[in-house]
Short mmCIF file of C-alpha atoms in Angstrom, two decimals:
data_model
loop_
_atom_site.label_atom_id
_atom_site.label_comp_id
_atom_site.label_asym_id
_atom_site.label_seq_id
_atom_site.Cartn_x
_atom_site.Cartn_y
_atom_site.Cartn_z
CA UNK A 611 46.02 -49.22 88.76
CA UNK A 612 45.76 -50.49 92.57
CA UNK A 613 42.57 -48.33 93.03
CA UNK A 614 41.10 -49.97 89.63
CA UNK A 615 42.19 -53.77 91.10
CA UNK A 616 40.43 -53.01 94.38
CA UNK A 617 37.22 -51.43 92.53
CA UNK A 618 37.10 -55.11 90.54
CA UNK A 619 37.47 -57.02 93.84
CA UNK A 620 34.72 -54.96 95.55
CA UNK A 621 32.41 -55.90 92.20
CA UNK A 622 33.49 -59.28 92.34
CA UNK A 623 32.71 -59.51 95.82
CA UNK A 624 29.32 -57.43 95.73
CA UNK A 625 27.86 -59.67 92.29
CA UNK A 626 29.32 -62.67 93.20
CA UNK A 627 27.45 -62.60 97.08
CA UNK A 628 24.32 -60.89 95.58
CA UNK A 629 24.27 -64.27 93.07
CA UNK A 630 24.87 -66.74 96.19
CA UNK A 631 21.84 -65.08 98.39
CA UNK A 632 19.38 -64.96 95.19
CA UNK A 633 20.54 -68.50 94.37
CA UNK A 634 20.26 -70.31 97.90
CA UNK A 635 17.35 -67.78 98.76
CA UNK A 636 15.50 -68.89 95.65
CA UNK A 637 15.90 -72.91 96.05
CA UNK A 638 15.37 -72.34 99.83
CA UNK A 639 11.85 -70.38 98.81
CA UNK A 640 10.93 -73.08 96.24
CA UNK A 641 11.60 -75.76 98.05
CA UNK A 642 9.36 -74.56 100.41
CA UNK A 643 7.02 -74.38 98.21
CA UNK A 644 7.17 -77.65 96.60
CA UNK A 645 5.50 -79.14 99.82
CA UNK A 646 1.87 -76.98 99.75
CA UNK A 647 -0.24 -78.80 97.46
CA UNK A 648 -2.13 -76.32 96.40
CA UNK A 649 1.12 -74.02 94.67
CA UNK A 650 1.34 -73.76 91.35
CA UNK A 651 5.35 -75.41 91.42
CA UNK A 652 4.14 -78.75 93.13
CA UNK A 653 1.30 -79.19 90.21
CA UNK A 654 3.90 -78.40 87.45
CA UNK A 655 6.27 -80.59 88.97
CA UNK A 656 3.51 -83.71 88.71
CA UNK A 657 3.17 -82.91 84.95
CA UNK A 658 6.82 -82.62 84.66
CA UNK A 659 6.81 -86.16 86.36
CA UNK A 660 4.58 -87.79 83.72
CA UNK A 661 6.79 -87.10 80.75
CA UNK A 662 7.15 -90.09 78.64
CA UNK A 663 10.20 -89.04 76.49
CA UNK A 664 9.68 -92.16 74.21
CA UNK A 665 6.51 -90.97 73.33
CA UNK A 666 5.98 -87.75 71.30
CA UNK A 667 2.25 -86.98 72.13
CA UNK A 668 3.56 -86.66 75.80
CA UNK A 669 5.68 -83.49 74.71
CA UNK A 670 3.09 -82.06 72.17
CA UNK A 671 0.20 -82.61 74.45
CA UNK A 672 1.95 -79.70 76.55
CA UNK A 673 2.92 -77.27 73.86
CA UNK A 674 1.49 -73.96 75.76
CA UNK A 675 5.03 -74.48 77.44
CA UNK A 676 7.04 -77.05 77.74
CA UNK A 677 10.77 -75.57 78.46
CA UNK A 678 10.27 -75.99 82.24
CA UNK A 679 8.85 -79.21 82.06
CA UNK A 680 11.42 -80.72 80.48
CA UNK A 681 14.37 -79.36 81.73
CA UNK A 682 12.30 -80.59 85.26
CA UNK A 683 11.82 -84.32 84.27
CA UNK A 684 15.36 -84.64 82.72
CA UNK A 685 16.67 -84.07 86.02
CA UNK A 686 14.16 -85.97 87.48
CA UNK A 687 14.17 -88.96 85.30
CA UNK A 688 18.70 -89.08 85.69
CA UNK A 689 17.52 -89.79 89.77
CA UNK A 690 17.08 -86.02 91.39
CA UNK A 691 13.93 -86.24 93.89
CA UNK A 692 11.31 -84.54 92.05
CA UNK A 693 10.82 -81.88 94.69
CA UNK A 694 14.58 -80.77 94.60
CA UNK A 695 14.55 -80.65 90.70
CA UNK A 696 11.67 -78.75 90.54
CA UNK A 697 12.95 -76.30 93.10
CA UNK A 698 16.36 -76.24 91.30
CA UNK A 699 15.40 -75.16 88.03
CA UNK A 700 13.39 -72.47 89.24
CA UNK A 701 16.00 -71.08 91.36
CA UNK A 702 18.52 -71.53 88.67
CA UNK A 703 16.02 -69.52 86.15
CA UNK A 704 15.88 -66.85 89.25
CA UNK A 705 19.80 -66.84 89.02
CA UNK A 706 19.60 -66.07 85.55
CA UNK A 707 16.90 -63.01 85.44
CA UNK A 708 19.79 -61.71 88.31
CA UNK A 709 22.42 -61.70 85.86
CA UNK A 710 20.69 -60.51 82.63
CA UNK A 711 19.43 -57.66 84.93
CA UNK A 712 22.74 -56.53 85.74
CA UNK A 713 23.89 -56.81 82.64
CA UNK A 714 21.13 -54.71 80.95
CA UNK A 715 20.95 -52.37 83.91
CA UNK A 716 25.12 -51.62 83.34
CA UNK A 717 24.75 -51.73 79.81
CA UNK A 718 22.36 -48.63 80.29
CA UNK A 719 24.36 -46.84 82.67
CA UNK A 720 27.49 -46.81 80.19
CA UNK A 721 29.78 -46.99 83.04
CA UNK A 722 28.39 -44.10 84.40
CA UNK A 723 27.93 -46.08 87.75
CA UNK A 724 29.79 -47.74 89.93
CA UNK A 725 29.64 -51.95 89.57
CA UNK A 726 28.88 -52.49 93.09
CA UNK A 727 26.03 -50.38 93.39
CA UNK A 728 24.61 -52.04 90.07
CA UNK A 729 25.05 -55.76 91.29
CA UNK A 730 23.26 -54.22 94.65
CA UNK A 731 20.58 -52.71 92.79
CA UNK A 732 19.94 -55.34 90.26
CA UNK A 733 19.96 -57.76 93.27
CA UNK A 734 16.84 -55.76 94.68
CA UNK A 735 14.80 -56.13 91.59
CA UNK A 736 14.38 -59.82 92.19
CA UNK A 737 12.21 -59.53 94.57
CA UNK A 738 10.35 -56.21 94.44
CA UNK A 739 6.51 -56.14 94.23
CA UNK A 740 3.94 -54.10 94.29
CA UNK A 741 3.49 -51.93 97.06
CA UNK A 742 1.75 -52.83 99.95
CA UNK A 743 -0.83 -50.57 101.28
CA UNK A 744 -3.56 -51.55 103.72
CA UNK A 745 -5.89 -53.81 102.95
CA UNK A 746 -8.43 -54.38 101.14
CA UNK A 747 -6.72 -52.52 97.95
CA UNK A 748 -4.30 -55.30 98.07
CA UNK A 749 -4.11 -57.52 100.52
CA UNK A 750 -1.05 -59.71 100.56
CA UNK A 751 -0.16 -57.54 98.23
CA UNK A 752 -0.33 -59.98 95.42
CA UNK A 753 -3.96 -60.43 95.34
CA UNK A 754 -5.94 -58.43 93.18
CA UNK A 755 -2.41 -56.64 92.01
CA UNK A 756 0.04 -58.80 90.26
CA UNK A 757 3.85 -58.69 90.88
CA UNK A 758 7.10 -58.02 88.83
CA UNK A 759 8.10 -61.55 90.32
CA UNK A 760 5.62 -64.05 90.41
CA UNK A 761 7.02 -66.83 92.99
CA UNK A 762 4.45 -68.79 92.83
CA UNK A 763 4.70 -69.84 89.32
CA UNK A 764 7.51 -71.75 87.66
CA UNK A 765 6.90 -71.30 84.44
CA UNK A 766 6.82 -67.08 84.76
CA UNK A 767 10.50 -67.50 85.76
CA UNK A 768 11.79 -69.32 82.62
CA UNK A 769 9.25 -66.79 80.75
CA UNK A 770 11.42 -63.71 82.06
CA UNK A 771 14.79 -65.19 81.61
CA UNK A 772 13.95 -65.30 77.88
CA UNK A 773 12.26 -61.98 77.73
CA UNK A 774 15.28 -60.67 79.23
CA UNK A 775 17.02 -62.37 75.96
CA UNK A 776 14.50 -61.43 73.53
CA UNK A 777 13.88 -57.96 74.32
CA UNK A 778 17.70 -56.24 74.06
CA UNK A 779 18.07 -58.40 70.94
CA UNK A 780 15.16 -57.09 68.90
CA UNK A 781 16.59 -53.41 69.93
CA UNK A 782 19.97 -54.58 68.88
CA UNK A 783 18.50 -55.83 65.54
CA UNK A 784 17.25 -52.39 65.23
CA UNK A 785 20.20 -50.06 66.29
CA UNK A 786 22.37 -52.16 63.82
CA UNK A 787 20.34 -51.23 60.89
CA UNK A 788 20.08 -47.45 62.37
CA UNK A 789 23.75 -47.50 62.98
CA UNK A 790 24.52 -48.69 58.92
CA UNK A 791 21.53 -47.11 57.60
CA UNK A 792 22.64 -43.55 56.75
CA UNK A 793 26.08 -45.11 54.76
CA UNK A 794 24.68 -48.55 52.95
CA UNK A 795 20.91 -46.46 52.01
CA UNK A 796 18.00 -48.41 51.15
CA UNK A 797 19.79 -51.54 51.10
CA UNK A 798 20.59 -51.87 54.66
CA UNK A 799 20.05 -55.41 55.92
CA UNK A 800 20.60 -57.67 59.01
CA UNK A 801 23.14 -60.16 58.36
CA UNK A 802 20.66 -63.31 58.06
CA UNK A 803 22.60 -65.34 61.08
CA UNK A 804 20.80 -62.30 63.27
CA UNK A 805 17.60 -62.71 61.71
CA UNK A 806 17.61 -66.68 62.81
CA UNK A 807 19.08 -65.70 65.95
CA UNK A 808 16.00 -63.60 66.53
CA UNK A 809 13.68 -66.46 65.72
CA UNK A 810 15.14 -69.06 67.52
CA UNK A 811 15.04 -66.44 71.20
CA UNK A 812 11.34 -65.83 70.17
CA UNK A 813 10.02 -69.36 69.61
CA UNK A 814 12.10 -70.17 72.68
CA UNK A 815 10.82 -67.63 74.63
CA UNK A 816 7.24 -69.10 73.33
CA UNK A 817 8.04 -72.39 74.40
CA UNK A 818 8.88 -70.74 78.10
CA UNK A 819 5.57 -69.38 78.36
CA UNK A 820 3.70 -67.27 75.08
CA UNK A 821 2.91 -64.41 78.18
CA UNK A 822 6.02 -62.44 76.88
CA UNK A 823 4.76 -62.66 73.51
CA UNK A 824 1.74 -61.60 74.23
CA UNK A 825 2.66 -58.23 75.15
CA UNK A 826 6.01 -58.07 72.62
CA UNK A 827 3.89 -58.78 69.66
CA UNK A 828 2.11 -56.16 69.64
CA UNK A 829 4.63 -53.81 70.96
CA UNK A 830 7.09 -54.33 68.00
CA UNK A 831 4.77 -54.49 65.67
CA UNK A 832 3.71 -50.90 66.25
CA UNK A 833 7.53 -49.51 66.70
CA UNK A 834 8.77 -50.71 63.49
CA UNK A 835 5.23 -49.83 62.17
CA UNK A 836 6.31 -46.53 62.96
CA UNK A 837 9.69 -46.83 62.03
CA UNK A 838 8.43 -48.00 58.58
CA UNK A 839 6.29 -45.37 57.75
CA UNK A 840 9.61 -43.17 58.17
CA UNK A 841 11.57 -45.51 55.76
CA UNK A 842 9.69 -46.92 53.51
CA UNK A 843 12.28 -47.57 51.25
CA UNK A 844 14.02 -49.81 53.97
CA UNK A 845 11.53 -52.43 53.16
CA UNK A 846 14.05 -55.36 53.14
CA UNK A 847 15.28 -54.40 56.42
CA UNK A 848 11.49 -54.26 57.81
CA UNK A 849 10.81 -57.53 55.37
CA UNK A 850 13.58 -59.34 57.66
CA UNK A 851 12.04 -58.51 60.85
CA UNK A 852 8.34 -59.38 60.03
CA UNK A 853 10.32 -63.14 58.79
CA UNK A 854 11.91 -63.09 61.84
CA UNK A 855 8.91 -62.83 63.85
CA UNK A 856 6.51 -65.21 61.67
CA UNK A 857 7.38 -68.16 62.89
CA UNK A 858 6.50 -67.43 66.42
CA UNK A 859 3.27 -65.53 65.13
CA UNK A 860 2.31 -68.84 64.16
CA UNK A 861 3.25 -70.92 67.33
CA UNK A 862 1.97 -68.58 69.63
CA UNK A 863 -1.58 -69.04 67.44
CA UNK A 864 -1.29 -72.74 67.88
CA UNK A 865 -0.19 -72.36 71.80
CA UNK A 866 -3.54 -70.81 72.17
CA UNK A 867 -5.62 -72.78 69.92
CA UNK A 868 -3.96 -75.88 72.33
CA UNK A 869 -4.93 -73.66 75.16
CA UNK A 870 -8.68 -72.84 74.60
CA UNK A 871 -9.21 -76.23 73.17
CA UNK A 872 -9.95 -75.48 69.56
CA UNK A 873 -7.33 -78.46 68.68
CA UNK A 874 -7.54 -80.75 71.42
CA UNK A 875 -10.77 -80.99 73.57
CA UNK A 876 -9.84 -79.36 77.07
CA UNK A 877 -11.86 -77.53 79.57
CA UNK A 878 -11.19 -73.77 79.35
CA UNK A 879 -11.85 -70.71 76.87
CA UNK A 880 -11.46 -66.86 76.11
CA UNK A 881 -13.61 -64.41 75.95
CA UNK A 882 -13.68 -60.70 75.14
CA UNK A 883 -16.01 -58.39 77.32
CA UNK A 884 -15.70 -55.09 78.51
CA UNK A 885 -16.49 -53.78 82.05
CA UNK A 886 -15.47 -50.36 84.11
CA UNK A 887 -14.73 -52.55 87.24
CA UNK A 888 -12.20 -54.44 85.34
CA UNK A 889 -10.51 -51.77 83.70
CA UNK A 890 -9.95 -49.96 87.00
CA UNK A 891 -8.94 -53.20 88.58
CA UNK A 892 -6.31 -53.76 86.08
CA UNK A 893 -5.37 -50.25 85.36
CA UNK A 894 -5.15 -49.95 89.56
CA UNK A 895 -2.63 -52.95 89.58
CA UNK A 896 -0.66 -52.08 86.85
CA UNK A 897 -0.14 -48.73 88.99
CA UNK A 898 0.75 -50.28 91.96
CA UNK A 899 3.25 -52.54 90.12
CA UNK A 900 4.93 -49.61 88.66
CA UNK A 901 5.00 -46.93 90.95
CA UNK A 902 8.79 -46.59 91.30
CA UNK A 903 9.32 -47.12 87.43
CA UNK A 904 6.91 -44.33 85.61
CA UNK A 905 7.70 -42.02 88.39
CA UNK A 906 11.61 -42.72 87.52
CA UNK A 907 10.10 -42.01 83.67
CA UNK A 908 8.96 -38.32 84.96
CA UNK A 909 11.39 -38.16 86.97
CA UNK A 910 15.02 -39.01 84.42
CA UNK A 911 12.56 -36.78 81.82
CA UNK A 912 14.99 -35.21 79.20
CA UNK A 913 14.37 -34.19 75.65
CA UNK A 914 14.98 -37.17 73.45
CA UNK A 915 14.31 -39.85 76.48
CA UNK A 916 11.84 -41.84 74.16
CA UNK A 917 14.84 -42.27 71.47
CA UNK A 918 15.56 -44.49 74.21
CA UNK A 919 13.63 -47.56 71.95
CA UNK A 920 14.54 -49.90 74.93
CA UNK A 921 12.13 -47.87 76.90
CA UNK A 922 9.80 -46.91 74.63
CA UNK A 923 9.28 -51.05 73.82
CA UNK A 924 9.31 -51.25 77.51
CA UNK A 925 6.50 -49.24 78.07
CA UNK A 926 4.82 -50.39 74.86
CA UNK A 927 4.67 -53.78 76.24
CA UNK A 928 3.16 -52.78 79.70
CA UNK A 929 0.38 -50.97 77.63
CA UNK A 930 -0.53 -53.44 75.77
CA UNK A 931 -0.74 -56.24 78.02
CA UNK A 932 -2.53 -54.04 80.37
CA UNK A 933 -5.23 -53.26 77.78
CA UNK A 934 -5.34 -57.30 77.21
CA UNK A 935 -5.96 -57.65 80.83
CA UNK A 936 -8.83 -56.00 80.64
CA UNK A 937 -10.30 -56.67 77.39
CA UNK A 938 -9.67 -61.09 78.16
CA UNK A 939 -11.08 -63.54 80.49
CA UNK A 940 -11.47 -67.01 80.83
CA UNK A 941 -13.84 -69.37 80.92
CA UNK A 942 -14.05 -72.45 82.14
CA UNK A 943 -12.07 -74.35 84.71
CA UNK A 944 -9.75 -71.57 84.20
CA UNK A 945 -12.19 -68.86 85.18
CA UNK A 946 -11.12 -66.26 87.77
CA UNK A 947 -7.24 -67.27 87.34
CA UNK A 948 -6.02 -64.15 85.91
CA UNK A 949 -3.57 -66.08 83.70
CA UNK A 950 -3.86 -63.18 80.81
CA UNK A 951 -2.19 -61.64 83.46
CA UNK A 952 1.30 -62.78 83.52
CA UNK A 953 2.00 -60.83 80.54
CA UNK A 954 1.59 -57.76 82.42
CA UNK A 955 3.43 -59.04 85.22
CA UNK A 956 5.96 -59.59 82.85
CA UNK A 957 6.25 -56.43 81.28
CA UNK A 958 6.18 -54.82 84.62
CA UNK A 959 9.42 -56.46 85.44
CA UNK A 960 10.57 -55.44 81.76
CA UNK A 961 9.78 -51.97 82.83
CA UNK A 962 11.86 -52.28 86.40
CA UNK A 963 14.99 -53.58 84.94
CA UNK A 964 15.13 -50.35 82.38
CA UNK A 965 14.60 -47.98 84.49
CA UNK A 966 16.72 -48.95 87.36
CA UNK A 967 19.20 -48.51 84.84
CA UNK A 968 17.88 -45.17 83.86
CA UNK A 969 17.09 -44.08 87.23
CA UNK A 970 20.83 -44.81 88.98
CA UNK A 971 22.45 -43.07 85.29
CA UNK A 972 20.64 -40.16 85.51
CA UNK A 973 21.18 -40.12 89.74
CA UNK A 974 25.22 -40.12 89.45
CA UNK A 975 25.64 -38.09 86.65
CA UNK A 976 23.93 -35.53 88.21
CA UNK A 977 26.07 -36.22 91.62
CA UNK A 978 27.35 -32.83 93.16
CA UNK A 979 25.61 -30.57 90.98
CA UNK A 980 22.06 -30.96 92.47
CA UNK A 981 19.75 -28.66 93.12
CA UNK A 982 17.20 -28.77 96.43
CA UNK A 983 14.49 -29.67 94.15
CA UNK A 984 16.50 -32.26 92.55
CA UNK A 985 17.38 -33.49 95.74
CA UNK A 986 13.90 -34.23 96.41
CA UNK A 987 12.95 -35.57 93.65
CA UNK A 988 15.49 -37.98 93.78
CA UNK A 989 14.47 -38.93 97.58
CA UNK A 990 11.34 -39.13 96.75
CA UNK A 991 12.27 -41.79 94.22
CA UNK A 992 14.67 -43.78 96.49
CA UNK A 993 12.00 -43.66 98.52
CA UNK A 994 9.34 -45.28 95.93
CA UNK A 995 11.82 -47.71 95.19
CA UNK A 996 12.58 -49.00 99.15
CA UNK A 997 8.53 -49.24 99.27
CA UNK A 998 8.39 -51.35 96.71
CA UNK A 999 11.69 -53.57 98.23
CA UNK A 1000 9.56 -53.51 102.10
CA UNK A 1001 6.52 -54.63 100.33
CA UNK A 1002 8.68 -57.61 98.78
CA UNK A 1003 9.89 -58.65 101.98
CA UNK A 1004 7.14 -58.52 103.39
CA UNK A 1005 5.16 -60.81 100.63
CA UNK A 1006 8.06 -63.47 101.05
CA UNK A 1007 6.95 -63.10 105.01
CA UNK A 1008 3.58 -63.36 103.48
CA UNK A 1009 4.32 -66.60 101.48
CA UNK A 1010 6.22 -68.36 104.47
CA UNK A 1011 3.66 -67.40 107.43
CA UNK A 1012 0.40 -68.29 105.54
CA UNK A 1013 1.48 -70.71 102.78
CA UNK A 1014 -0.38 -69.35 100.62
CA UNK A 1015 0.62 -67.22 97.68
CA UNK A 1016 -2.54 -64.91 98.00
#
């Protein structure tokens, strides 16, 4: 009992400091920020500035994403200077993809690891990147590569939070009905309270950013596809999940129709096109984002690791945004941003948070009864993963000594 109190004060301790430094480190780093004109944060903030909560056009004129705008202006508008509220909901967002990453990550390690070394760990993935290597592959390392955590952009942090929400609770919605499925037969359902639940995270997430739903879309759609095709008597279960998801279908169609300027006249477009030199550029960053996390896949390899749905959705989502990477461009006064790229940023960090959690389970329960290869392997990996922590240092030195994000 006095070993278990002390174990609880050393967690305590460990995720309660780990919260502090990503909480003061964050507001420190976007206030910062605030101050270079040409970040992303201080251009959001202006928007967030103009809201005119009397007048509803204000609000629906900004539909792509609006969440971080107005949580921005309230706090503005009740007398915070605009730079500190815009610096204080993004660190507060920060705060909260800390704790739903510890969460998820000890929810996957089933107590299989110890809690100081998770709030450590989770701690780590808030500011991992890609890895640096010399230049001019990716110099700055965010340039030309993408990140897990974009800190330039204010609205990717509110977009994560949520997908950190969204993603566990569609896999809950499905491990229910797998868990009831075999006694109640083909008329399993979701209690309808989940099914709303589900909606309300997605069109929230949506109103975050739709760069999470552009890679989860498609990602569940093709796993209960699947899953489908194996149950087709389980329509009404599947029927509940496709009513679940309709509604933000739909918005995420009208964010984009907003976006391109189909609805409202605005200056930027899509197109589709194909080249080699994007699809290596892409499929090259994507790599470099991820190094650590599919070599933790090959290496935590077990027969029956893709009943793992978390991961499978995981990597689902990194594939498809990838692909959409390459496939969409913009036009316009958006051309060369990149911004179809967040959603593989996104997924990336979708991809970290699993299998740190896979990774560390898999590392202790094979504790004392490892092999020299095994050893290895599992440097090797520890080693992948401290690259990828240097190489986020560094880009924080990066951000600070240049002021510039790329």
């Amino acid at each position: 009992m006095q070993e278990l109190k002390k174990n609880r004060v050393r967690w305590g301790i460990a995720f309660f400091l780990t919260a502090a430094v990503v909480l003061i480190g964050s507001l420190a780093m976007f206030r910062w920020q605030y101050w270079l004109t040409e970040m992303d944060l201080r251009i959001h903030a202006s928007i967030a500035a103009d809201f005119d909560f009397a007048d509803l056009h204000s609000i629906t004129s900004r539909i792509s994403y609006p969440v971080w705008h107005l949580i921005a202006s309230t706090l503005y508008q009740l007398g915070m200077p605009l730079d500190w509220a815009a610096a204080l909901v993004c660190a507060l967002f920060k705060l909260c993809n800390y704790v739903l990453s510890y969460w998820l990550i000890a929810r996957i390690c089933k107590g299989q690891v110890k809690p100081v070394w998770i709030a450590l760990i989770a701690g780590t993935a808030m500011i991992v990147t890609g890895v640096y290597v010399a230049d001019p592959l990716n110099p700055g390392v965010y340039l030309g590569v993408g990140s897990p955590n974009v800190w330039h952009n204010p609205t990717q942090q509110a977009a994560i939070t949520t997908m950190l929400l969204c993603v566990p609770y569609v896999l809950y919605c499905w491990y229910d009905f797998e868990a009831r499925v075999e006694t109640e037969g083909e008329k399993t359902m979701l209690p309808w309270y989940r099914v709303l639940i589900l909606a309300a995270l997605l069109i929230i997430s949506l109103a975050c950013k739709p760069t999470v739903m552009q890679a989860l879309l498609p990602a569940a759609f093709v796993m209960f596809l699947v899953e489908l095709c194996r149950r087709p008597r389980n329509w009404r279960y599947f029927g509940q999940i496709v009513l679940a998801f309709l509604p933000a279908a739909a918005y995420f169609l009208l964010q984009y129709l907003y976006y391109t300027g189909v609805l409202v006249p605005f200056t930027s477009g899509v197109e589709v096109g194909f080249s080699w030199a994007q699809c290596w550029k892409v499929l090259r960053g994507t790599l470099l984002m991820n190094v650590f996390p599919l070599y933790a896949v090959a290496c935590c390899y077990r027969k029956g690791i893709f009943k793992n749905r978390l991961l499978v959705l995981s990597l689902l989502m990194v594939a498809f945004s990838t692909v959409e990477f390459m496939l969409f461009s913009e036009t316009g006064l958006r051309e060369g941003h990149g911004n179809f790229g967040w959603a593989n940023m996104s997924s990336s960090f979708m991809l970290w948070v699993v299998m740190l959690g896979v990774f560390l389970r898999s590392f202790c329960q094979e504790n004392g009864g490892r092999t020299l290869v095994r050893k290895l392997i599992y440097g090797a990996g520890w080693a992948l993963w401290l690259w990828h922590v240097a190489s986020g240092i560094y880009y924080l030195y990066f951000l600070v000594s240049t002021g510039s994000a790329f």
